[in-house]
mmCIF file of C-alpha atoms in Angstrom:
data_model
loop_
_atom_site.group_PDB
_atom_site.id
_atom_site.type_symbol
_atom_site.label_atom_id
_atom_site.label_comp_id
_atom_site.label_asym_id
_atom_site.label_seq_id
_atom_site.Cartn_x
_atom_site.Cartn_y
_atom_site.Cartn_z
ATOM 1 C CA MET A 1 21.765 -8.010 7.114
ATOM 2 C CA GLN A 2 19.197 -8.904 9.711
ATOM 3 C CA THR A 3 15.876 -10.351 8.697
ATOM 4 C CA PRO A 4 12.786 -8.618 10.072
ATOM 5 C CA SER A 5 11.975 -11.521 12.393
ATOM 6 C CA SER A 6 15.403 -11.141 14.023
ATOM 7 C CA HIS A 7 14.196 -7.796 15.398
ATOM 8 C CA TRP A 8 11.955 -9.427 18.004
ATOM 9 C CA SER A 9 12.798 -8.057 21.424
ATOM 10 C CA THR A 10 11.198 -11.013 23.161
ATOM 11 C CA ARG A 11 9.732 -14.227 21.927
ATOM 12 C CA PRO A 12 6.739 -15.732 23.689
ATOM 13 C CA THR A 13 7.116 -18.990 25.549
ATOM 14 C CA LEU A 14 5.119 -21.445 23.537
ATOM 15 C CA LEU A 15 4.093 -24.449 25.574
ATOM 16 C CA SER A 16 5.546 -24.567 29.050
ATOM 17 C CA ARG A 17 4.290 -27.242 31.446
ATOM 18 C CA ALA A 18 2.336 -24.541 33.299
ATOM 19 C CA THR A 19 0.689 -23.427 30.064
ATOM 20 C CA LEU A 20 -0.336 -26.958 29.181
ATOM 21 C CA THR A 21 -1.671 -27.573 32.672
ATOM 22 C CA ALA A 22 -3.515 -24.256 32.950
ATOM 23 C CA ALA A 23 -4.882 -24.161 29.425
ATOM 24 C CA GLY A 24 -7.028 -27.232 29.541
ATOM 25 C CA ASP A 25 -8.544 -26.095 26.245
ATOM 26 C CA PHE A 26 -7.059 -27.769 23.182
ATOM 27 C CA GLY A 27 -8.125 -24.918 20.900
ATOM 28 C CA ARG A 28 -6.259 -22.414 23.035
ATOM 29 C CA ILE A 29 -3.088 -24.499 22.851
ATOM 30 C CA VAL A 30 -3.388 -24.832 19.078
ATOM 31 C CA ARG A 31 -3.907 -21.066 18.724
ATOM 32 C CA ARG A 32 -0.758 -20.390 20.778
ATOM 33 C CA VAL A 33 1.355 -22.767 18.692
ATOM 34 C CA ILE A 34 0.131 -21.526 15.313
ATOM 35 C CA ALA A 35 0.200 -17.846 16.234
ATOM 36 C CA ALA A 36 3.667 -17.929 17.797
ATOM 37 C CA LYS A 37 5.466 -18.819 14.569
ATOM 38 C CA PRO A 38 7.347 -16.060 12.729
ATOM 39 C CA THR A 39 4.936 -14.382 10.359
ATOM 40 C CA PRO A 40 5.309 -12.941 6.884
ATOM 41 C CA THR A 41 2.485 -10.541 7.794
ATOM 42 C CA ALA A 42 4.722 -8.749 10.285
ATOM 43 C CA ASP A 43 7.606 -8.693 7.835
ATOM 44 C CA LEU A 44 5.398 -7.317 5.069
ATOM 45 C CA TYR A 45 3.631 -4.574 7.011
ATOM 46 C CA LEU A 46 6.273 -3.397 9.480
ATOM 47 C CA GLY A 47 9.394 -5.570 9.553
ATOM 48 C CA TRP A 48 10.844 -4.495 6.245
ATOM 49 C CA SER A 49 9.492 -0.980 5.931
ATOM 50 C CA CYS A 50 10.235 -0.012 9.542
ATOM 51 C CA ALA A 51 13.412 -2.005 10.163
ATOM 52 C CA ASP A 52 15.330 1.200 10.967
ATOM 53 C CA LEU A 53 12.719 2.239 13.561
ATOM 54 C CA ILE A 54 12.753 -1.245 15.076
ATOM 55 C CA ASP A 55 16.563 -1.185 15.206
ATOM 56 C CA ALA A 56 16.444 2.252 16.862
ATOM 57 C CA GLY A 57 13.970 0.986 19.478
ATOM 58 C CA LYS A 58 11.201 3.350 18.365
ATOM 59 C CA ILE A 59 9.022 0.354 17.512
ATOM 60 C CA ARG A 60 9.266 -2.788 19.621
ATOM 61 C CA GLN A 61 8.038 -6.131 18.382
ATOM 62 C CA ILE A 62 6.623 -7.833 21.454
ATOM 63 C CA ALA A 63 5.045 -10.828 19.708
ATOM 64 C CA PRO A 64 5.092 -12.065 16.115
ATOM 65 C CA THR A 65 2.206 -9.776 15.087
ATOM 66 C CA VAL A 66 2.158 -7.206 17.891
ATOM 67 C CA PHE A 67 4.231 -4.032 17.983
ATOM 68 C CA LEU A 68 4.441 -1.146 20.423
ATOM 69 C CA SER A 69 5.483 2.394 19.540
ATOM 70 C CA GLY A 70 5.343 4.664 22.546
ATOM 71 C CA ARG A 71 1.881 4.034 24.002
ATOM 72 C CA THR A 72 0.405 2.936 20.650
ATOM 73 C CA LEU A 73 -0.139 -0.763 20.125
ATOM 74 C CA ILE A 74 -0.201 -2.078 16.564
ATOM 75 C CA VAL A 75 -1.788 -5.488 16.041
ATOM 76 C CA LEU A 76 -1.413 -7.145 12.648
ATOM 77 C CA ARG A 77 -4.285 -9.602 12.057
ATOM 78 C CA HIS A 78 -4.212 -11.160 15.538
ATOM 79 C CA ASP A 79 -2.574 -10.762 18.925
ATOM 80 C CA GLY A 80 -0.222 -13.677 18.466
ATOM 81 C CA ALA A 81 0.473 -15.851 21.440
ATOM 82 C CA LEU A 82 0.010 -13.113 24.020
ATOM 83 C CA GLU A 83 -2.097 -13.951 27.050
ATOM 84 C CA ARG A 84 -3.043 -10.294 27.332
ATOM 85 C CA LEU A 85 -2.143 -7.119 25.525
ATOM 86 C CA PRO A 86 0.352 -4.753 27.127
ATOM 87 C CA ASP A 87 -0.834 -1.433 28.532
ATOM 88 C CA HIS A 88 -1.483 1.087 25.782
ATOM 89 C CA ASP A 89 -3.374 4.305 25.082
ATOM 90 C CA ARG A 90 -4.284 3.572 21.478
ATOM 91 C CA LEU A 91 -4.758 0.383 19.488
ATOM 92 C CA ILE A 92 -4.345 0.204 15.726
ATOM 93 C CA PHE A 93 -5.664 -3.016 14.206
ATOM 94 C CA VAL A 94 -4.264 -3.843 10.755
ATOM 95 C CA THR A 95 -6.158 -6.451 8.780
ATOM 96 C CA ASP A 96 -5.837 -7.864 5.298
ATOM 97 C CA ASP A 97 -8.245 -10.774 5.564
ATOM 98 C CA ASP A 98 -11.990 -10.697 5.223
ATOM 99 C CA TRP A 99 -12.276 -13.528 7.714
ATOM 100 C CA ARG A 100 -16.077 -13.311 7.726
ATOM 101 C CA ALA A 101 -16.220 -14.015 3.997
ATOM 102 C CA GLY A 102 -13.465 -16.600 4.281
ATOM 103 C CA LEU A 103 -15.317 -18.657 6.854
ATOM 104 C CA ALA A 104 -18.289 -18.889 4.517
ATOM 105 C CA ASP A 105 -16.280 -19.633 1.367
ATOM 106 C CA PRO A 106 -16.222 -23.384 0.586
ATOM 107 C CA GLY A 107 -13.719 -22.651 -2.170
ATOM 108 C CA LEU A 108 -10.957 -21.930 0.354
ATOM 109 C CA PRO A 109 -8.857 -24.842 1.593
ATOM 110 C CA SER A 110 -10.278 -26.349 4.773
ATOM 111 C CA GLY A 111 -6.982 -25.837 6.618
ATOM 112 C CA TYR A 112 -7.047 -22.136 5.874
ATOM 113 C CA ARG A 113 -10.685 -21.857 6.941
ATOM 114 C CA ALA A 114 -9.773 -23.688 10.173
ATOM 115 C CA LYS A 115 -7.007 -21.145 10.787
ATOM 116 C CA LEU A 116 -9.470 -18.332 10.144
ATOM 117 C CA ALA A 117 -11.904 -19.832 12.646
ATOM 118 C CA MET A 118 -9.350 -20.682 15.333
ATOM 119 C CA ILE A 119 -7.137 -17.620 15.186
ATOM 120 C CA GLU A 120 -8.317 -14.819 12.958
ATOM 121 C CA ALA A 121 -12.029 -14.707 13.822
ATOM 122 C CA ALA A 122 -11.682 -14.780 17.603
ATOM 123 C CA ALA A 123 -8.756 -12.362 17.610
ATOM 124 C CA ALA A 124 -10.355 -10.048 15.048
ATOM 125 C CA LYS A 125 -13.521 -9.804 17.115
ATOM 126 C CA ARG A 126 -11.437 -8.833 20.175
ATOM 127 C CA MET A 127 -9.364 -6.335 18.202
ATOM 128 C CA GLU A 128 -12.387 -4.857 16.408
ATOM 129 C CA ALA A 129 -14.047 -4.208 19.755
ATOM 130 C CA ARG A 130 -10.951 -2.555 21.245
ATOM 131 C CA ALA A 131 -9.388 -0.807 18.246
ATOM 132 C CA ASP A 132 -9.286 2.956 18.048
ATOM 133 C CA VAL A 133 -8.330 2.682 14.378
ATOM 134 C CA ILE A 134 -8.789 -0.170 11.905
ATOM 135 C CA VAL A 135 -6.499 -0.196 8.879
ATOM 136 C CA ALA A 136 -7.663 -2.423 6.028
ATOM 137 C CA ALA A 137 -5.336 -3.523 3.251
ATOM 138 C CA SER A 138 -7.856 -3.038 0.445
ATOM 139 C CA ALA A 139 -10.598 -0.613 -0.465
ATOM 140 C CA THR A 140 -13.157 -3.442 -0.481
ATOM 141 C CA LEU A 141 -12.239 -4.574 3.015
ATOM 142 C CA ALA A 142 -12.153 -0.962 4.238
ATOM 143 C CA ALA A 143 -15.690 -0.440 2.897
ATOM 144 C CA ARG A 144 -16.875 -3.555 4.722
ATOM 145 C CA TYR A 145 -15.349 -2.321 7.978
ATOM 146 C CA GLN A 146 -16.806 1.166 7.483
ATOM 147 C CA ALA A 147 -20.258 -0.382 7.127
ATOM 148 C CA LEU A 148 -19.741 -2.723 10.085
ATOM 149 C CA LEU A 149 -17.928 -0.308 12.418
ATOM 150 C CA PRO A 150 -18.539 3.293 11.309
ATOM 151 C CA GLY A 151 -15.970 5.799 12.484
ATOM 152 C CA ARG A 152 -13.062 3.440 12.778
#
């Protein structure tokens, strides 16, 4: 039996010489390395439940947390290591982290808060601005998004 992460149609190049030369920004390099790892988020939300659709080619995994079904792009938490999103007509942003609250919570481990700041916050802001639909994993998070971004 295949694992969900074995369904990836392509895997992003992580740190080619050109990437290192062009990036120049250490934070950008770190984001690419961290975000390019296989992710349980993708397995949880689409990999396991939609394995048959992925196998049939109806959903393509184009990065660890980015899927494409027809002209609909589905982004789980962040856009992974992609330099830019593929062409699409509709973007669905799936989130299960209240990154805003997490950044302010001194009770969270500093490493996790650093990940929130370096990956989740920047990506979430981009996805929130572009998303046609935002899917939140809890009623509390959905209420926060409804207050912040009504209609999505």
